[in-house]
Amino acid sequence: MSTIRLGLAGTGRIGSSHAETLTTLPGVDSVIVADADAQRARATADKLDIEFAPDIDALLAADLTGLIITTATDSHPELITAAVDRGIPVFCEKPIAADILGTLAVVDRVASSPVPVQIGFQRRFDAGYRAARAAVASGDLGWVHTLRATTLDPAPPPAEYIPRSGGIFRDCGVHDFDIIRWVTGREVTEVYATGANRGEQFFADSGDVDTAAVVLRLDDGALATVSLGRYNGAGYDVRLEVLGSQGNAIVGLDDRAPLHSVEPGYPASRLPAYPGFMDRFHPAYVEELAAFLEVAAGTRPSPCTPAEALEAFYIAEACEQSRRESRPVRISEVRH
Ligand SMILES: NC(=O)c1ccc[n+]([C@@H]2O[C@H](COP(=O)([O-])OP(=O)(O)OC[C@H]3O[C@@H](n4cnc5c(N)ncnc54)[C@H](O)[C@@H]3O)[C@@H](O)[C@H]2O)c1
């Protein structure tokens, strides 16, 4: 059997977590990490007792079975292309790029290559979202008229993360846009988005917002709302409500959902809220990286291709335009 040797670029918040997950996956023989900040890569390598490469060139030359890209968003296109050019299968965290042109360049490059690329939309591997998709597909919900999606962080990411993040729609809402498409099997045709800044100044300094509300129209007439925020003091709140003519499917409504009923007599005892995405989605991250091993081995197709990630990105792009221009924006206006 051939040796499985995985490289990981970017040992920040999600990268150090993914590196640890990789070391636990059955069949993985070795993991090697690199970061623009070599000290950071070395610290992760020391902690996990794995190898580190002094720079990205050395990482790419390390005879890899696959590359996991968890660097800052604006560096993804260059790294994906560099790996694909060397014939190395890629798992890259969402989004593909910070803008449409960067995303399109990657989609075109990957389309003309046999090397597989998987984009990291981990909600596709979460048990709740999978059950919601199955419920829609089975017809048990009747026809879906409304979806309500929520992604509320308990506290903002570090200030230095925001300028390179692409903004709240491309960085955060893009998860909801992807999963709404995936759960319903429908396309978004039009968006209206608005936002507000009531938190720290660094959001406004980057032209970003810390709170946003979005209305989406789907191609079958269903309507979806998406609520995004960086200051949800009650805890990490990620849910999706799918409401149909015959029933509903609710993702994320469990004893850890940070929802505090003020109805008299309603039981107050609940478990503590998830502190953030690492804990809430840990099982999904493990599953998506295990899936990538199969993708890299050529035994399954990519479960989230760059072309699919582009569709979610178009929705994010339309939201950004809608917010800036205070008007509904059709997806056809931003599609290239
Ligand atoms: N799927 C998810 O739930 C999820 C969650 C968090 C972050 N992300 C995505 O993961 C990516 C990283 O996010 P993060 O929160 O870990 O950021 P981070 O800022 O904590 O870490 C990014 C790391 O990348 C390194 N880096 C930046 N440019 C580089 C380059 N050109 N070459 C090598 N290293 C480079 C930085 O030094 C840093 O260590 C982002 O694209 C983000 O959108 C996804």
Short mmCIF file of C-alpha atoms and ligand atoms in Angstrom, two decimals:
data_model
loop_
_atom_site.label_atom_id
_atom_site.label_comp_id
_atom_site.label_asym_id
_atom_site.label_seq_id
_atom_site.Cartn_x
_atom_site.Cartn_y
_atom_site.Cartn_z
CA MET A 1 0.00 0.00 0.00
CA SER A 2 1.30 3.47 -0.82
CA THR A 3 2.27 5.91 1.91
CA ILE A 4 -0.14 8.72 2.75
CA ARG A 5 1.76 11.92 3.43
CA LEU A 6 -0.28 15.08 3.89
CA GLY A 7 0.92 18.67 3.81
CA LEU A 8 -0.90 21.54 5.52
CA ALA A 9 -0.29 25.20 4.72
CA GLY A 10 -1.38 27.77 7.33
CA THR A 11 -1.21 26.82 11.00
CA GLY A 12 -3.54 29.52 12.36
CA ARG A 13 -6.93 28.97 14.06
CA ILE A 14 -8.46 26.38 11.74
CA GLY A 15 -5.14 25.08 10.39
CA SER A 16 -3.76 23.98 13.74
CA SER A 17 -7.07 22.23 14.47
CA HIS A 18 -7.12 20.50 11.05
CA ALA A 19 -3.48 19.45 11.51
CA GLU A 20 -4.40 17.73 14.76
CA THR A 21 -7.37 16.02 13.09
CA LEU A 22 -5.15 14.77 10.26
CA THR A 23 -2.89 13.03 12.76
CA THR A 24 -5.90 11.06 14.04
CA LEU A 25 -7.23 9.86 10.67
CA PRO A 26 -6.77 6.14 10.00
CA GLY A 27 -4.29 5.46 7.22
CA VAL A 28 -2.37 8.74 7.44
CA ASP A 29 1.36 7.97 7.70
CA SER A 30 2.76 11.48 8.14
CA VAL A 31 1.75 15.14 8.27
CA ILE A 32 3.99 18.11 7.51
CA VAL A 33 3.03 21.74 8.10
CA ALA A 34 4.22 25.15 6.94
CA ASP A 35 3.18 28.76 7.49
CA ALA A 36 4.37 32.17 6.32
CA ASP A 37 5.21 32.57 10.00
CA ALA A 38 7.71 29.71 10.32
CA GLN A 39 7.70 29.93 14.12
CA ARG A 40 3.98 29.30 14.15
CA ALA A 41 4.38 26.22 11.95
CA ARG A 42 7.19 24.94 14.14
CA ALA A 43 5.08 25.43 17.29
CA THR A 44 2.22 23.39 15.78
CA ALA A 45 4.63 20.70 14.59
CA ASP A 46 6.27 20.47 18.02
CA LYS A 47 2.91 20.27 19.78
CA LEU A 48 1.65 17.48 17.53
CA ASP A 49 5.00 15.77 17.12
CA ILE A 50 4.91 16.10 13.32
CA GLU A 51 7.28 17.59 10.72
CA PHE A 52 7.44 21.20 9.63
CA ALA A 53 8.72 22.75 6.41
CA PRO A 54 10.53 26.11 6.54
CA ASP A 55 8.42 27.56 3.72
CA ILE A 56 5.68 26.75 1.22
CA ASP A 57 8.11 25.76 -1.56
CA ALA A 58 9.68 23.17 0.73
CA LEU A 59 6.20 21.95 1.70
CA LEU A 60 5.14 21.50 -1.94
CA ALA A 61 8.36 19.61 -2.65
CA ALA A 62 7.79 17.18 0.24
CA ASP A 63 6.32 14.33 -1.85
CA LEU A 64 2.74 14.95 -0.74
CA THR A 65 -0.32 12.74 -1.25
CA GLY A 66 -2.50 15.81 -0.71
CA LEU A 67 -2.31 19.44 0.43
CA ILE A 68 -4.67 21.05 2.97
CA ILE A 69 -4.79 24.84 2.57
CA THR A 70 -5.82 26.78 5.68
CA THR A 71 -3.99 30.03 5.04
CA ALA A 72 -5.60 33.48 4.89
CA THR A 73 -8.28 33.68 2.18
CA ASP A 74 -6.40 35.96 -0.21
CA SER A 75 -3.55 33.44 -0.50
CA HIS A 76 -5.77 30.50 -1.53
CA PRO A 77 -5.71 30.99 -5.34
CA GLU A 78 -1.92 30.99 -5.59
CA LEU A 79 -1.57 27.94 -3.34
CA ILE A 80 -4.33 25.93 -5.03
CA THR A 81 -2.80 26.63 -8.45
CA ALA A 82 0.72 25.80 -7.27
CA ALA A 83 -0.43 22.43 -5.91
CA VAL A 84 -2.60 21.52 -8.91
CA ASP A 85 0.28 22.42 -11.26
CA ARG A 86 2.40 19.88 -9.36
CA GLY A 87 -0.35 17.23 -9.52
CA ILE A 88 -1.09 17.40 -5.77
CA PRO A 89 -4.79 16.92 -4.78
CA VAL A 90 -6.07 19.88 -2.74
CA PHE A 91 -8.41 20.47 0.16
CA CYS A 92 -8.83 24.23 0.57
CA GLU A 93 -10.81 26.05 3.22
CA LYS A 94 -13.63 28.27 2.01
CA PRO A 95 -13.75 30.67 0.28
CA ILE A 96 -11.61 29.98 -2.81
CA ALA A 97 -10.56 33.60 -3.03
CA ALA A 98 -11.45 37.03 -1.69
CA ASP A 99 -13.00 38.12 -5.01
CA ILE A 100 -14.83 36.80 -8.07
CA LEU A 101 -11.93 37.08 -10.51
CA GLY A 102 -9.62 35.12 -8.20
CA THR A 103 -12.34 32.49 -7.75
CA LEU A 104 -12.98 32.21 -11.50
CA ALA A 105 -9.28 31.82 -12.24
CA VAL A 106 -9.12 28.84 -9.87
CA VAL A 107 -12.34 27.31 -11.20
CA ASP A 108 -10.99 27.52 -14.78
CA ARG A 109 -7.60 26.09 -13.82
CA VAL A 110 -9.13 23.17 -11.92
CA ALA A 111 -11.67 22.45 -14.68
CA SER A 112 -8.85 21.84 -17.13
CA SER A 113 -6.94 19.54 -14.75
CA PRO A 114 -7.48 15.95 -13.63
CA VAL A 115 -6.20 16.86 -10.14
CA PRO A 116 -9.14 16.89 -7.66
CA VAL A 117 -9.90 19.90 -5.46
CA GLN A 118 -12.29 19.91 -2.49
CA ILE A 119 -13.48 23.15 -0.88
CA GLY A 120 -14.12 23.16 2.88
CA PHE A 121 -17.83 23.60 3.39
CA GLN A 122 -18.02 21.32 6.43
CA ARG A 123 -21.76 21.77 7.01
CA ARG A 124 -22.26 19.27 4.16
CA PHE A 125 -20.80 16.68 6.58
CA ASP A 126 -22.86 17.70 9.63
CA ALA A 127 -25.52 15.19 10.73
CA GLY A 128 -28.25 17.84 11.12
CA TYR A 129 -27.78 19.48 7.72
CA ARG A 130 -27.64 16.04 6.11
CA ALA A 131 -30.93 15.09 7.76
CA ALA A 132 -32.53 18.34 6.56
CA ARG A 133 -31.40 17.66 2.99
CA ALA A 134 -32.80 14.13 3.21
CA ALA A 135 -36.10 15.46 4.59
CA VAL A 136 -36.45 17.90 1.67
CA ALA A 137 -35.52 15.22 -0.89
CA SER A 138 -37.99 12.71 0.57
CA GLY A 139 -40.91 15.08 0.08
CA ASP A 140 -41.91 14.76 3.75
CA LEU A 141 -41.88 18.54 4.19
CA GLY A 142 -44.19 19.14 1.22
CA TRP A 143 -43.13 22.20 -0.75
CA VAL A 144 -40.60 24.40 1.00
CA HIS A 145 -41.80 27.98 1.35
CA THR A 146 -39.33 29.47 3.87
CA LEU A 147 -35.80 28.92 5.15
CA ARG A 148 -34.30 30.77 8.08
CA ALA A 149 -30.55 30.50 8.50
CA THR A 150 -28.51 31.87 11.38
CA THR A 151 -24.74 32.17 11.81
CA LEU A 152 -23.91 34.22 14.88
CA ASP A 153 -20.42 34.19 16.39
CA PRO A 154 -20.16 34.84 20.14
CA ALA A 155 -17.21 37.19 19.63
CA PRO A 156 -15.40 38.68 16.63
CA PRO A 157 -12.32 37.06 15.11
CA PRO A 158 -8.99 38.82 15.74
CA ALA A 159 -8.85 42.34 14.29
CA GLU A 160 -6.04 41.38 11.90
CA TYR A 161 -8.23 38.62 10.37
CA ILE A 162 -10.91 41.01 9.06
CA PRO A 163 -9.02 42.97 6.33
CA ARG A 164 -8.06 39.69 4.55
CA SER A 165 -11.37 37.88 5.17
CA GLY A 166 -13.40 39.25 2.22
CA GLY A 167 -16.10 40.65 4.53
CA ILE A 168 -18.99 39.08 6.43
CA PHE A 169 -20.88 37.71 3.39
CA ARG A 170 -17.89 36.06 1.69
CA ASP A 171 -16.30 34.91 4.95
CA CYS A 172 -19.28 33.89 7.08
CA GLY A 173 -22.56 34.00 5.14
CA VAL A 174 -21.00 31.92 2.37
CA HIS A 175 -21.51 28.85 4.63
CA ASP A 176 -25.26 29.57 4.78
CA PHE A 177 -25.47 30.28 1.04
CA ASP A 178 -23.75 26.99 0.22
CA ILE A 179 -25.88 24.96 2.60
CA ILE A 180 -29.17 26.52 1.47
CA ARG A 181 -28.34 25.46 -2.10
CA TRP A 182 -27.23 22.02 -0.91
CA VAL A 183 -30.20 21.33 1.38
CA THR A 184 -32.84 22.52 -1.08
CA GLY A 185 -31.21 21.64 -4.40
CA ARG A 186 -32.42 25.06 -5.63
CA GLU A 187 -30.58 28.11 -6.96
CA VAL A 188 -30.75 31.62 -5.55
CA THR A 189 -31.93 34.20 -8.08
CA GLU A 190 -32.02 37.46 -6.13
CA VAL A 191 -30.76 38.90 -2.83
CA TYR A 192 -31.33 41.89 -0.63
CA ALA A 193 -28.76 42.48 2.11
CA THR A 194 -28.14 45.15 4.69
CA GLY A 195 -25.64 45.52 7.51
CA ALA A 196 -24.71 47.48 10.60
CA ASN A 197 -21.67 48.39 12.65
CA ARG A 198 -22.27 48.61 16.36
CA GLY A 199 -19.13 46.81 17.52
CA GLU A 200 -15.46 47.55 17.16
CA GLN A 201 -14.14 50.11 14.69
CA PHE A 202 -11.92 47.66 12.78
CA PHE A 203 -14.94 46.28 10.87
CA ALA A 204 -15.83 49.70 9.46
CA ASP A 205 -12.15 50.44 8.80
CA SER A 206 -12.12 47.42 6.44
CA GLY A 207 -15.42 48.41 4.79
CA ASP A 208 -17.06 45.47 6.58
CA VAL A 209 -20.05 45.15 8.92
CA ASP A 210 -20.41 43.19 12.16
CA THR A 211 -24.12 42.42 11.79
CA ALA A 212 -26.06 41.62 8.63
CA ALA A 213 -29.51 40.53 7.46
CA VAL A 214 -30.14 38.94 4.07
CA VAL A 215 -33.25 37.97 2.10
CA LEU A 216 -32.80 35.42 -0.69
CA ARG A 217 -35.30 34.45 -3.40
CA LEU A 218 -34.91 30.87 -4.69
CA ASP A 219 -35.72 29.76 -8.23
CA ASP A 220 -38.82 27.83 -7.10
CA GLY A 221 -40.23 30.89 -5.30
CA ALA A 222 -39.15 29.91 -1.78
CA LEU A 223 -37.77 32.71 0.40
CA ALA A 224 -34.81 32.46 2.75
CA THR A 225 -33.49 34.81 5.39
CA VAL A 226 -29.93 34.72 6.69
CA SER A 227 -28.89 36.42 9.92
CA LEU A 228 -25.16 37.02 10.47
CA GLY A 229 -23.37 38.57 13.41
CA ARG A 230 -20.07 38.76 15.26
CA TYR A 231 -21.31 39.71 18.76
CA ASN A 232 -23.82 37.08 19.91
CA GLY A 233 -23.22 37.18 23.65
CA ALA A 234 -25.45 34.15 24.32
CA GLY A 235 -23.04 31.91 22.38
CA TYR A 236 -22.33 30.39 18.99
CA ASP A 237 -25.69 30.10 17.25
CA VAL A 238 -25.78 28.25 13.93
CA ARG A 239 -29.18 26.98 12.82
CA LEU A 240 -31.26 26.36 9.74
CA GLU A 241 -35.03 26.13 9.77
CA VAL A 242 -36.60 24.57 6.67
CA LEU A 243 -40.34 25.15 6.65
CA GLY A 244 -42.60 23.31 4.23
CA SER A 245 -46.30 22.95 3.43
CA GLN A 246 -46.41 19.67 5.38
CA GLY A 247 -43.71 19.94 8.03
CA ASN A 248 -40.37 21.37 9.00
CA ALA A 249 -36.78 20.35 9.66
CA ILE A 250 -34.71 22.36 12.14
CA VAL A 251 -30.91 22.07 12.24
CA GLY A 252 -29.02 23.13 15.37
CA LEU A 253 -31.97 23.11 17.78
CA ASP A 254 -30.58 21.09 20.65
CA ASP A 255 -29.82 21.62 24.33
CA ARG A 256 -26.74 23.63 23.39
CA ALA A 257 -28.59 26.14 21.20
CA PRO A 258 -28.16 29.53 22.95
CA LEU A 259 -31.87 30.38 22.92
CA HIS A 260 -33.29 31.66 26.19
CA SER A 261 -37.04 31.37 26.41
CA VAL A 262 -38.78 33.91 28.64
CA GLU A 263 -42.03 31.93 28.68
CA PRO A 264 -43.21 31.15 32.24
CA GLY A 265 -42.61 27.53 33.22
CA TYR A 266 -40.41 26.75 30.23
CA PRO A 267 -37.51 24.61 31.49
CA ALA A 268 -34.42 26.74 31.89
CA SER A 269 -31.94 23.89 32.26
CA ARG A 270 -29.79 23.65 29.17
CA LEU A 271 -26.26 22.63 28.42
CA PRO A 272 -23.65 25.36 27.86
CA ALA A 273 -23.63 26.83 24.34
CA TYR A 274 -20.91 25.78 21.91
CA PRO A 275 -18.06 28.27 22.35
CA GLY A 276 -17.45 28.43 18.59
CA PHE A 277 -17.16 26.68 15.25
CA MET A 278 -14.32 24.38 16.37
CA ASP A 279 -16.51 22.58 18.89
CA ARG A 280 -19.82 22.78 17.07
CA PHE A 281 -18.44 21.36 13.84
CA HIS A 282 -15.62 19.13 15.07
CA PRO A 283 -17.28 15.87 13.90
CA ALA A 284 -18.02 17.46 10.51
CA TYR A 285 -14.40 18.65 10.11
CA VAL A 286 -13.21 15.10 10.83
CA GLU A 287 -15.61 13.66 8.25
CA GLU A 288 -14.72 16.17 5.53
CA LEU A 289 -10.99 15.55 5.97
CA ALA A 290 -11.57 11.78 5.95
CA ALA A 291 -13.52 12.31 2.72
CA PHE A 292 -10.55 14.23 1.30
CA LEU A 293 -8.35 11.17 1.80
CA GLU A 294 -10.71 9.28 -0.51
CA VAL A 295 -10.74 12.19 -2.97
CA ALA A 296 -6.93 12.27 -3.00
CA ALA A 297 -6.86 8.51 -3.51
CA GLY A 298 -9.21 8.86 -6.48
CA THR A 299 -11.88 6.64 -4.90
CA ARG A 300 -14.60 9.31 -4.72
CA PRO A 301 -15.30 12.58 -6.53
CA SER A 302 -14.85 15.89 -4.73
CA PRO A 303 -17.89 16.42 -2.46
CA CYS A 304 -17.60 20.17 -2.92
CA THR A 305 -16.00 21.32 -6.14
CA PRO A 306 -14.66 24.79 -6.88
CA ALA A 307 -17.53 25.22 -9.36
CA GLU A 308 -20.04 24.68 -6.53
CA ALA A 309 -18.12 27.00 -4.23
CA LEU A 310 -18.29 29.63 -6.98
CA GLU A 311 -22.11 29.50 -6.89
CA ALA A 312 -22.13 30.24 -3.15
CA PHE A 313 -19.57 32.99 -3.75
CA TYR A 314 -21.81 34.66 -6.36
CA ILE A 315 -24.51 34.93 -3.70
CA ALA A 316 -22.03 36.48 -1.26
CA GLU A 317 -20.88 38.90 -3.95
CA ALA A 318 -24.47 39.91 -4.73
CA CYS A 319 -25.07 40.50 -1.00
CA GLU A 320 -22.04 42.78 -0.75
CA GLN A 321 -23.25 44.77 -3.76
CA SER A 322 -26.80 44.89 -2.39
CA ARG A 323 -25.59 46.22 0.96
CA ARG A 324 -23.40 48.87 -0.60
CA GLU A 325 -26.08 50.03 -3.07
CA SER A 326 -29.12 49.52 -0.80
CA ARG A 327 -31.11 47.63 -3.44
CA PRO A 328 -32.05 44.06 -4.44
CA VAL A 329 -29.39 42.47 -6.69
CA ARG A 330 -30.05 39.59 -9.10
CA ILE A 331 -27.40 36.86 -9.22
CA SER A 332 -27.28 37.35 -12.99
CA GLU A 333 -25.82 40.84 -12.34
CA VAL A 334 -22.69 39.42 -10.69
CA ARG A 335 -22.37 36.17 -12.66
CA HIS A 336 -19.46 36.12 -15.13
N1 LIG B 1 -14.76 26.15 7.46
C1 LIG B 1 -14.72 26.85 8.55
O1 LIG B 1 -15.51 26.66 9.47
C2 LIG B 1 -13.64 27.87 8.75
C3 LIG B 1 -13.43 28.41 10.01
C4 LIG B 1 -12.41 29.36 10.17
C5 LIG B 1 -11.65 29.77 9.10
N2 LIG B 1 -11.91 29.23 7.87
C6 LIG B 1 -11.12 29.66 6.71
O2 LIG B 1 -9.78 29.19 6.93
C7 LIG B 1 -8.84 30.18 6.48
C8 LIG B 1 -7.91 30.54 7.64
O3 LIG B 1 -8.68 31.08 8.68
P1 LIG B 1 -8.09 31.19 10.17
O4 LIG B 1 -9.20 31.69 11.00
O5 LIG B 1 -7.41 29.95 10.55
O6 LIG B 1 -7.01 32.35 9.96
P2 LIG B 1 -5.71 32.67 10.83
O7 LIG B 1 -5.43 34.11 10.55
O8 LIG B 1 -5.88 32.22 12.23
O9 LIG B 1 -4.58 31.75 10.19
C9 LIG B 1 -4.10 31.94 8.88
C10 LIG B 1 -2.65 31.46 8.85
O10 LIG B 1 -2.23 31.50 7.48
C11 LIG B 1 -0.88 32.00 7.46
N3 LIG B 1 -0.66 32.55 6.13
C12 LIG B 1 -1.25 33.63 5.56
N4 LIG B 1 -0.82 33.78 4.28
C13 LIG B 1 0.02 32.74 4.04
C14 LIG B 1 0.76 32.32 2.91
N5 LIG B 1 0.69 33.01 1.75
N6 LIG B 1 1.52 31.21 3.00
C15 LIG B 1 1.60 30.52 4.16
N7 LIG B 1 0.90 30.87 5.28
C16 LIG B 1 0.13 31.97 5.21
C17 LIG B 1 -0.83 33.02 8.58
O11 LIG B 1 0.50 33.26 9.00
C18 LIG B 1 -1.69 32.33 9.65
O12 LIG B 1 -0.91 31.51 10.49
C19 LIG B 1 -9.66 31.35 5.94
O13 LIG B 1 -9.74 31.24 4.54
C20 LIG B 1 -11.03 31.16 6.55
O14 LIG B 1 -12.08 31.63 5.72
C21 LIG B 1 -12.86 28.30 7.68
#
